[in-house]
Amino acid sequence: MDIQEESSTFGPLVAMSSRNMSSSSSAFFSANQSPFFSPRTSSCHLSESIRPEASSDRIHADAALPSTSAAIPELKSLANIRSNFSDVSVSVSASPAGCNSGDLQKLDRISSSVGISSSYDDSYSGSKEKGRKKGKNQRTSSTPGSRSISSYRLKSCDVFIGLHGRKPPLIRFANWLRAELETQGISCLVSDRARCKDSCKLGIAERAMSIASFGVVIITRKSFKNPYSIEELQFFSSKKNLVPIYFDLGPADCLVRDIIEKRGELWEKHGGELWLSYGGLEQEWRDAVHGLSRVEEWKLEAQDGNWRDCILSTVTSFAMRLGRRSVAEHLTKWRQKVKEEEFPLTRNESFIGRKKELSQLEFMLFGDVTGDSQQDYIELKARAKRKHLTIGRGRSYVLDEKQNMEAKEPVLWKESEKEIEMHSTEFSHRHYRPRVKRGGKFARRKREMKVVYGKGIACVSGESGIGKTELILEFAYRFHQRYKMVLWLGGESRYIRQNYLNLRSFLEADVGANNSLEKTKITGFEEQEESAICRVRKELMRNIPYLVIIDNLESEKDWWDHKLVMDLLPRFGGETHVIISTCLPGIMNLEPLKLSYLSGVEAMSLMQGNGKDYPVAEVDALRVIEEKVGRLTLGLAIVSGVLSELPITPSRLLDTINRIPLKDTSQSLRHNSFLLQLLDVCFSIFDHADGPRSLATRMVLVSGWFAPAAIPVSLLAHTAQNLPEKQKGTCSWRKLLQSLTCGFASSHTKKSEIEASTLLLRFNLARSSTKEGYVQFNELIRQCARKRELTGAPEAMVQAVISQGSISQDLEHLWAACFLIFGFGHTPPVVELEVSELLYLVKKVVLPLAIQTFITYSRCTAAIELLQLCTMALEGADQAFVTPVDKWLDKSLCWRSIQTKAQLNPCLWQELALCRATVIETRAKLMLRGAQFDIGDDLIRKAVFIRTSICGEHHPDTISARETLSKLTRLISNVQIHASA
């Protein structure tokens, strides 16, 4: 539950592990020894909400502010302070983080994995006093029972976290720190004691302070005006377990003299004799603030750009001091993995413009902006023209947009399958008016939902090549420290499900098939797939913030089962944020942030990347190029690469492009004809520098047949080298290019694959991946490469992937090869293999790929369809073997006994039949695990027949197939018995 929530819910406390530091036990105070423990606390009774689905137990408390501290009698003056967020939150994790997985190598045995389980799934409630009264019945119905708080004793609390303030960044940081500690098995309590509303809940916080091994105080400029924060600094300093975390300030800013004398920009407005604000004593205040300078072990600063590092370093340090070395080692390994694999592309150091769009994205996700973007934030609010904002599908409500954008009060979000609503907790029901129906239907067609701010969801829309990916990548690099990790996945419809389940390694969620024959219930394929998705989605719905980026979403529905992509996403309004880029006009009933072209100044700056100063005539030529290239950011970047690498002026480049003959293009690329001519110019430059058919040119032309993911340079070069040779003639425009690139060619002789990839990066035809030795191409360039229909390109790609591809490294490209060979859905096959090549493909690629897809990722439908299409291909090849040979063989007496190709090559035919039996048997075993016993029985009988005919009844493979048949027969009998009963 967030700190800002208000609830009267108490969860049962469980005894914690005894792994706390033994040396810290002497620093604990008993309840009676605590200087702030109230004797009335034990007699208080509060309601309890029991959540059986939570894997750890918690206390959440908030109440009116009482006077329970003998050290500060002036607290009575604060008793009327009202708050709208929760003040005390205790979370006790039942077990430390860990993940144990069984051996998934064999299809017959699938072991269950034990991973990090979600410790909570909070429900949001932010109502004030009136809201609580109106929602009383609803909360009562969700509370199974109530117990006396006196029946619980806070036996252990590793970390107490004290803070003061309710700014969203502070609340978000504290929630994240608490959730991270809980996930690692460290019990903690978070409290803003100044906002507690009864003695019971304040007593719980004071008890936790007394027994905590560490006392964390999040220091803000408001902390020095808060008596409770001063008290916490005094108390933990005396116990020598104070851990200050400086939030948006540093230790050098917290000097007593500077604060009192209002020195410096920070304290000029907020400094002074701050103890007077709550009626405290000056000496106590001075001692508490001065105690911060005596803390030497902990130097933790949470600035806007280092949240992640601060939190993970804090958790790691706590784990080490609490004797939980395994947790610390686990976090260290995880951080190293994230450092290497978090981003798919390197940061664009030449990123230009888009300040307004970056501010809009920040505002849409967080609901506010910080730092240099605050000026853009003011402009955003000034843009609102409509007085009211209608949001939703089906029933709709009206909300005053100004109050929402200014974020003066908390906003509660509700969502359902058909409706997403937003309403303020301060609004009464009279502010919500549903649409008026006329004639049983709405008077107007349902409109798209307008841009929603602060709900954690943003959509960026624009044509291909406009710069959507670069914008989101820049945003991710700027704000990645606000998230535990940036989770980037490609949104192409055939690959999005696999990309989503690939997040399991970072989220440490087991999405593999966990059904075994020993279990009483075997679920179907659909249930297994839904369960795998739910496990990933559950991890994203914790209070730990992630940034999920879906790049280039092709469709709102998944290609495999036509389910909505929205089913993959966590609930909106949580800590995890989602950014989607797409060429679609709109998705999920959300109006996207429509990305426009760069301004004229920004476009000129991008094309003049080398800083050259051109005369007016050349500048005019650049403007003509900008218009002809469609003002696409991709085209402008390529022009910049050409001008930077060659001694050529913009006017000569424009003349050269115009001389390029325009080849026949499809309708989809007709409006990008100038960009195609620009690409031809680049290819001609490469060919002149590296000889005919340069490796760099061929690497671009074959890139379109790979999956839309990063491609290994070695695999790409191997594919390009296998293309059939084709000579090109010499045209007048090619002679012109030779004169332009003579200096360039002298320093670039025959290129190796690394040099060729570097050439593509320098000309901005490809992007450098964070994986060493990988490059990635823009979808528009891939589309242009595919439309050229280069002879032998798909065949070369398939051959390279089959011979050099790895399931662990090139999973997407193996699937791309299977799409070309077998043709999924209504797409016909593109590549036809020889029988020997098909057998090699089945053994090396298809069977391992299908088994891993089924077991590791629970993608049952994809695995079954792959094996089914493979079976059909093998049956087609087998049919060709039993077809009578050509009649010309009859002319020779030595061939008259040969009737079929199987007789010509019996060994190959037998190998083909046994391979088909293996695929069929694998399908039968998967059907068994999906509770489709009848289909599995038919398949395994075919496999048994083939093996018996070729190998005999006593062959080990035949015996194994018969055992599978026996299992299926028993299961079918059991189903029939239960059905009749």
mmCIF file of N, CA and C in Angstrom, residues 808-895:
data_model
loop_
_atom_site.group_PDB
_atom_site.id
_atom_site.type_symbol
_atom_site.label_atom_id
_atom_site.label_comp_id
_atom_site.label_asym_id
_atom_site.label_seq_id
_atom_site.Cartn_x
_atom_site.Cartn_y
_atom_site.Cartn_z
ATOM 1 N N SER A 808 19.913 -19.701 -27.612
ATOM 2 C CA SER A 808 20.080 -18.796 -26.470
ATOM 3 C C SER A 808 20.354 -17.358 -26.897
ATOM 4 N N GLN A 809 20.973 -17.171 -28.075
ATOM 5 C CA GLN A 809 21.359 -15.828 -28.504
ATOM 6 C C GLN A 809 20.505 -15.279 -29.638
ATOM 7 N N ASP A 810 19.995 -16.147 -30.483
ATOM 8 C CA ASP A 810 19.306 -15.705 -31.707
ATOM 9 C C ASP A 810 17.906 -16.283 -31.801
ATOM 10 N N LEU A 811 17.172 -16.244 -30.709
ATOM 11 C CA LEU A 811 15.847 -16.849 -30.675
ATOM 12 C C LEU A 811 14.911 -16.220 -31.702
ATOM 13 N N GLU A 812 14.881 -14.883 -31.788
ATOM 14 C CA GLU A 812 13.974 -14.214 -32.722
ATOM 15 C C GLU A 812 14.314 -14.551 -34.168
ATOM 16 N N HIS A 813 15.595 -14.633 -34.488
ATOM 17 C CA HIS A 813 15.992 -14.900 -35.875
ATOM 18 C C HIS A 813 15.726 -16.350 -36.262
ATOM 19 N N LEU A 814 15.784 -17.260 -35.316
ATOM 20 C CA LEU A 814 15.395 -18.639 -35.608
ATOM 21 C C LEU A 814 13.912 -18.718 -35.938
ATOM 22 N N TRP A 815 13.099 -17.969 -35.191
ATOM 23 C CA TRP A 815 11.674 -17.923 -35.511
ATOM 24 C C TRP A 815 11.445 -17.294 -36.880
ATOM 25 N N ALA A 816 12.215 -16.250 -37.213
ATOM 26 C CA ALA A 816 12.078 -15.625 -38.525
ATOM 27 C C ALA A 816 12.397 -16.607 -39.644
ATOM 28 N N ALA A 817 13.411 -17.441 -39.438
ATOM 29 C CA ALA A 817 13.737 -18.464 -40.436
ATOM 30 C C ALA A 817 12.602 -19.481 -40.572
ATOM 31 N N CYS A 818 12.002 -19.868 -39.458
ATOM 32 C CA CYS A 818 10.875 -20.817 -39.512
ATOM 33 C C CYS A 818 9.673 -20.202 -40.227
ATOM 34 N N PHE A 819 9.451 -18.902 -40.031
ATOM 35 C CA PHE A 819 8.359 -18.240 -40.755
ATOM 36 C C PHE A 819 8.581 -18.314 -42.258
ATOM 37 N N LEU A 820 9.817 -18.152 -42.703
ATOM 38 C CA LEU A 820 10.117 -18.189 -44.129
ATOM 39 C C LEU A 820 10.019 -19.601 -44.692
ATOM 40 N N ILE A 821 10.352 -20.602 -43.894
ATOM 41 C CA ILE A 821 10.390 -21.980 -44.396
ATOM 42 C C ILE A 821 9.009 -22.614 -44.402
ATOM 43 N N PHE A 822 8.265 -22.451 -43.313
ATOM 44 C CA PHE A 822 6.998 -23.165 -43.172
ATOM 45 C C PHE A 822 5.784 -22.313 -43.539
ATOM 46 N N GLY A 823 5.868 -20.999 -43.363
ATOM 47 C CA GLY A 823 4.726 -20.162 -43.677
ATOM 48 C C GLY A 823 3.605 -20.331 -42.678
ATOM 49 N N PHE A 824 3.530 -19.464 -41.720
ATOM 50 C CA PHE A 824 2.521 -19.540 -40.669
ATOM 51 C C PHE A 824 1.286 -18.759 -41.091
ATOM 52 N N GLY A 825 0.133 -19.187 -40.564
ATOM 53 C CA GLY A 825 -1.108 -18.482 -40.856
ATOM 54 C C GLY A 825 -1.432 -18.544 -42.341
ATOM 55 N N HIS A 826 -1.756 -17.386 -42.908
ATOM 56 C CA HIS A 826 -2.090 -17.304 -44.325
ATOM 57 C C HIS A 826 -0.889 -16.939 -45.175
ATOM 58 N N THR A 827 0.300 -16.862 -44.561
ATOM 59 C CA THR A 827 1.510 -16.518 -45.301
ATOM 60 C C THR A 827 2.120 -17.767 -45.923
ATOM 61 N N PRO A 828 2.308 -17.798 -47.238
ATOM 62 C CA PRO A 828 2.890 -19.000 -47.860
ATOM 63 C C PRO A 828 4.377 -19.096 -47.574
ATOM 64 N N PRO A 829 4.946 -20.289 -47.668
ATOM 65 C CA PRO A 829 6.398 -20.439 -47.484
ATOM 66 C C PRO A 829 7.160 -19.667 -48.551
ATOM 67 N N VAL A 830 8.305 -19.139 -48.156
ATOM 68 C CA VAL A 830 9.153 -18.367 -49.072
ATOM 69 C C VAL A 830 10.366 -19.164 -49.500
ATOM 70 N N VAL A 831 10.893 -19.995 -48.615
ATOM 71 C CA VAL A 831 12.114 -20.754 -48.873
ATOM 72 C C VAL A 831 11.780 -22.232 -48.898
ATOM 73 N N GLU A 832 12.291 -22.941 -49.904
ATOM 74 C CA GLU A 832 12.100 -24.382 -50.017
ATOM 75 C C GLU A 832 13.448 -25.069 -49.847
ATOM 76 N N LEU A 833 13.499 -26.039 -48.928
ATOM 77 C CA LEU A 833 14.748 -26.721 -48.608
ATOM 78 C C LEU A 833 14.789 -28.100 -49.236
ATOM 79 N N GLU A 834 16.007 -28.569 -49.488
ATOM 80 C CA GLU A 834 16.206 -29.961 -49.888
ATOM 81 C C GLU A 834 15.922 -30.877 -48.690
ATOM 82 N N VAL A 835 15.743 -32.158 -48.975
ATOM 83 C CA VAL A 835 15.393 -33.099 -47.909
ATOM 84 C C VAL A 835 16.488 -33.166 -46.858
ATOM 85 N N SER A 836 17.726 -33.209 -47.271
ATOM 86 C CA SER A 836 18.821 -33.279 -46.302
ATOM 87 C C SER A 836 18.875 -32.008 -45.449
ATOM 88 N N GLU A 837 18.631 -30.863 -46.082
ATOM 89 C CA GLU A 837 18.611 -29.610 -45.331
ATOM 90 C C GLU A 837 17.436 -29.557 -44.365
ATOM 91 N N LEU A 838 16.285 -30.089 -44.791
ATOM 92 C CA LEU A 838 15.112 -30.111 -43.926
ATOM 93 C C LEU A 838 15.343 -30.984 -42.706
ATOM 94 N N LEU A 839 15.992 -32.123 -42.896
ATOM 95 C CA LEU A 839 16.293 -33.003 -41.754
ATOM 96 C C LEU A 839 17.236 -32.314 -40.772
ATOM 97 N N TYR A 840 18.233 -31.636 -41.307
ATOM 98 C CA TYR A 840 19.156 -30.908 -40.435
ATOM 99 C C TYR A 840 18.429 -29.805 -39.674
ATOM 100 N N LEU A 841 17.531 -29.111 -40.364
ATOM 101 C CA LEU A 841 16.760 -28.044 -39.725
ATOM 102 C C LEU A 841 15.908 -28.593 -38.581
ATOM 103 N N VAL A 842 15.244 -29.716 -38.808
ATOM 104 C CA VAL A 842 14.357 -30.273 -37.788
ATOM 105 C C VAL A 842 15.146 -30.679 -36.549
ATOM 106 N N LYS A 843 16.280 -31.314 -36.743
ATOM 107 C CA LYS A 843 17.053 -31.800 -35.605
ATOM 108 C C LYS A 843 17.747 -30.664 -34.845
ATOM 109 N N LYS A 844 18.274 -29.701 -35.577
ATOM 110 C CA LYS A 844 19.078 -28.668 -34.932
ATOM 111 C C LYS A 844 18.258 -27.472 -34.471
ATOM 112 N N VAL A 845 17.161 -27.179 -35.155
ATOM 113 C CA VAL A 845 16.429 -25.956 -34.866
ATOM 114 C C VAL A 845 15.023 -26.236 -34.365
ATOM 115 N N VAL A 846 14.215 -26.950 -35.158
ATOM 116 C CA VAL A 846 12.779 -27.026 -34.887
ATOM 117 C C VAL A 846 12.484 -27.705 -33.558
ATOM 118 N N LEU A 847 13.023 -28.893 -33.345
ATOM 119 C CA LEU A 847 12.718 -29.622 -32.106
ATOM 120 C C LEU A 847 13.227 -28.873 -30.864
ATOM 121 N N PRO A 848 14.486 -28.436 -30.807
ATOM 122 C CA PRO A 848 14.908 -27.664 -29.622
ATOM 123 C C PRO A 848 14.123 -26.371 -29.439
ATOM 124 N N LEU A 849 13.809 -25.698 -30.541
ATOM 125 C CA LEU A 849 13.079 -24.442 -30.443
ATOM 126 C C LEU A 849 11.666 -24.663 -29.913
ATOM 127 N N ALA A 850 10.995 -25.695 -30.410
ATOM 128 C CA ALA A 850 9.631 -25.967 -29.955
ATOM 129 C C ALA A 850 9.603 -26.375 -28.485
ATOM 130 N N ILE A 851 10.536 -27.218 -28.078
ATOM 131 C CA ILE A 851 10.553 -27.687 -26.689
ATOM 132 C C ILE A 851 10.863 -26.534 -25.740
ATOM 133 N N GLN A 852 11.837 -25.690 -26.081
ATOM 134 C CA GLN A 852 12.145 -24.564 -25.203
ATOM 135 C C GLN A 852 10.991 -23.563 -25.177
ATOM 136 N N THR A 853 10.368 -23.332 -26.315
ATOM 137 C CA THR A 853 9.231 -22.407 -26.351
ATOM 138 C C THR A 853 8.107 -22.893 -25.458
ATOM 139 N N PHE A 854 7.881 -24.193 -25.454
ATOM 140 C CA PHE A 854 6.807 -24.762 -24.637
ATOM 141 C C PHE A 854 7.174 -24.784 -23.160
ATOM 142 N N ILE A 855 8.356 -25.282 -22.847
ATOM 143 C CA ILE A 855 8.715 -25.517 -21.444
ATOM 144 C C ILE A 855 9.159 -24.222 -20.752
ATOM 145 N N THR A 856 10.055 -23.494 -21.383
ATOM 146 C CA THR A 856 10.643 -22.325 -20.727
ATOM 147 C C THR A 856 9.702 -21.136 -20.712
ATOM 148 N N TYR A 857 8.927 -20.970 -21.785
ATOM 149 C CA TYR A 857 8.092 -19.772 -21.914
ATOM 150 C C TYR A 857 6.592 -20.061 -21.890
ATOM 151 N N SER A 858 6.203 -21.309 -21.856
ATOM 152 C CA SER A 858 4.778 -21.701 -21.835
ATOM 153 C C SER A 858 4.026 -21.157 -23.042
ATOM 154 N N ARG A 859 4.690 -20.995 -24.149
ATOM 155 C CA ARG A 859 4.020 -20.591 -25.392
ATOM 156 C C ARG A 859 3.573 -21.847 -26.125
ATOM 157 N N CYS A 860 2.519 -22.429 -25.611
ATOM 158 C CA CYS A 860 2.069 -23.736 -26.085
ATOM 159 C C CYS A 860 1.561 -23.683 -27.515
ATOM 160 N N THR A 861 0.756 -22.674 -27.842
ATOM 161 C CA THR A 861 0.171 -22.589 -29.178
ATOM 162 C C THR A 861 1.246 -22.464 -30.243
ATOM 163 N N ALA A 862 2.238 -21.616 -30.010
ATOM 164 C CA ALA A 862 3.309 -21.425 -30.990
ATOM 165 C C ALA A 862 4.115 -22.710 -31.177
ATOM 166 N N ALA A 863 4.429 -23.396 -30.085
ATOM 167 C CA ALA A 863 5.206 -24.634 -30.179
ATOM 168 C C ALA A 863 4.439 -25.715 -30.926
ATOM 169 N N ILE A 864 3.157 -25.866 -30.617
ATOM 170 C CA ILE A 864 2.349 -26.884 -31.281
ATOM 171 C C ILE A 864 2.208 -26.592 -32.770
ATOM 172 N N GLU A 865 1.980 -25.310 -33.115
ATOM 173 C CA GLU A 865 1.819 -24.972 -34.533
ATOM 174 C C GLU A 865 3.117 -25.182 -35.298
ATOM 175 N N LEU A 866 4.252 -24.856 -34.682
ATOM 176 C CA LEU A 866 5.535 -25.082 -35.338
ATOM 177 C C LEU A 866 5.747 -26.560 -35.630
ATOM 178 N N LEU A 867 5.459 -27.421 -34.665
ATOM 179 C CA LEU A 867 5.624 -28.858 -34.879
ATOM 180 C C LEU A 867 4.624 -29.392 -35.900
ATOM 181 N N GLN A 868 3.424 -28.848 -35.911
ATOM 182 C CA GLN A 868 2.427 -29.296 -36.881
ATOM 183 C C GLN A 868 2.847 -28.941 -38.306
ATOM 184 N N LEU A 869 3.322 -27.710 -38.520
ATOM 185 C CA LEU A 869 3.779 -27.323 -39.848
ATOM 186 C C LEU A 869 5.023 -28.110 -40.249
ATOM 187 N N CYS A 870 5.877 -28.412 -39.298
ATOM 188 C CA CYS A 870 7.055 -29.225 -39.572
ATOM 189 C C CYS A 870 6.640 -30.633 -40.000
ATOM 190 N N THR A 871 5.630 -31.187 -39.326
ATOM 191 C CA THR A 871 5.124 -32.512 -39.697
ATOM 192 C C THR A 871 4.587 -32.500 -41.122
ATOM 193 N N MET A 872 3.854 -31.452 -41.484
ATOM 194 C CA MET A 872 3.308 -31.346 -42.840
ATOM 195 C C MET A 872 4.426 -31.255 -43.872
ATOM 196 N N ALA A 873 5.502 -30.533 -43.564
ATOM 197 C CA ALA A 873 6.627 -30.433 -44.490
ATOM 198 C C ALA A 873 7.321 -31.782 -44.652
ATOM 199 N N LEU A 874 7.488 -32.507 -43.550
ATOM 200 C CA LEU A 874 8.099 -33.838 -43.629
ATOM 201 C C LEU A 874 7.210 -34.822 -44.387
ATOM 202 N N GLU A 875 5.915 -34.738 -44.190
ATOM 203 C CA GLU A 875 4.993 -35.608 -44.926
ATOM 204 C C GLU A 875 5.021 -35.311 -46.418
ATOM 205 N N GLY A 876 5.148 -34.008 -46.759
ATOM 206 C CA GLY A 876 5.261 -33.662 -48.176
ATOM 207 C C GLY A 876 6.521 -34.224 -48.791
ATOM 208 N N ALA A 877 7.640 -34.154 -48.052
ATOM 209 C CA ALA A 877 8.886 -34.734 -48.558
ATOM 210 C C ALA A 877 8.782 -36.250 -48.654
ATOM 211 N N ASP A 878 8.125 -36.884 -47.699
ATOM 212 C CA ASP A 878 7.951 -38.328 -47.729
ATOM 213 C C ASP A 878 7.076 -38.746 -48.902
ATOM 214 N N GLN A 879 6.067 -37.947 -49.191
ATOM 215 C CA GLN A 879 5.199 -38.254 -50.319
ATOM 216 C C GLN A 879 5.974 -38.223 -51.626
ATOM 217 N N ALA A 880 6.929 -37.285 -51.725
ATOM 218 C CA ALA A 880 7.749 -37.231 -52.928
ATOM 219 C C ALA A 880 8.629 -38.473 -53.051
ATOM 220 N N PHE A 881 9.011 -39.066 -51.928
ATOM 221 C CA PHE A 881 9.852 -40.257 -51.960
ATOM 222 C C PHE A 881 9.086 -41.483 -52.449
ATOM 223 N N VAL A 882 7.826 -41.591 -52.145
ATOM 224 C CA VAL A 882 7.056 -42.771 -52.548
ATOM 225 C C VAL A 882 6.370 -42.570 -53.886
ATOM 226 N N THR A 883 6.556 -41.424 -54.520
ATOM 227 C CA THR A 883 6.005 -41.180 -55.852
ATOM 228 C C THR A 883 6.849 -41.930 -56.879
ATOM 229 N N PRO A 884 6.217 -42.569 -57.891
ATOM 230 C CA PRO A 884 6.995 -43.295 -58.922
ATOM 231 C C PRO A 884 7.974 -42.366 -59.622
ATOM 232 N N VAL A 885 9.136 -42.924 -59.942
ATOM 233 C CA VAL A 885 10.195 -42.152 -60.592
ATOM 234 C C VAL A 885 9.816 -41.859 -62.027
ATOM 235 N N ASP A 886 10.605 -40.999 -62.727
ATOM 236 C CA ASP A 886 10.310 -40.616 -64.104
ATOM 237 C C ASP A 886 10.400 -41.816 -65.039
ATOM 238 N N LYS A 887 9.674 -41.729 -66.163
ATOM 239 C CA LYS A 887 9.580 -42.862 -67.100
ATOM 240 C C LYS A 887 10.887 -43.123 -67.828
ATOM 241 N N TRP A 888 11.759 -42.134 -67.891
ATOM 242 C CA TRP A 888 13.005 -42.354 -68.628
ATOM 243 C C TRP A 888 13.857 -43.435 -67.997
ATOM 244 N N LEU A 889 13.602 -43.723 -66.715
ATOM 245 C CA LEU A 889 14.373 -44.780 -66.068
ATOM 246 C C LEU A 889 14.027 -46.151 -66.627
ATOM 247 N N ASP A 890 12.801 -46.282 -67.178
ATOM 248 C CA ASP A 890 12.385 -47.587 -67.690
ATOM 249 C C ASP A 890 13.160 -47.996 -68.941
ATOM 250 N N LYS A 891 13.795 -47.025 -69.599
ATOM 251 C CA LYS A 891 14.506 -47.344 -70.832
ATOM 252 C C LYS A 891 15.740 -48.182 -70.570
ATOM 253 N N SER A 892 16.246 -48.113 -69.345
ATOM 254 C CA SER A 892 17.435 -48.876 -69.013
ATOM 255 C C SER A 892 17.034 -50.111 -68.227
ATOM 256 N N LEU A 893 17.581 -51.264 -68.602
ATOM 257 C CA LEU A 893 17.231 -52.515 -67.925
ATOM 258 C C LEU A 893 17.635 -52.508 -66.464
ATOM 259 N N CYS A 894 18.733 -51.799 -66.155
ATOM 260 C CA CYS A 894 19.216 -51.802 -64.774
ATOM 261 C C CYS A 894 18.328 -50.989 -63.857
ATOM 262 N N TRP A 895 17.453 -50.150 -64.410
ATOM 263 C CA TRP A 895 16.606 -49.305 -63.586
ATOM 264 C C TRP A 895 15.167 -49.806 -63.544
#
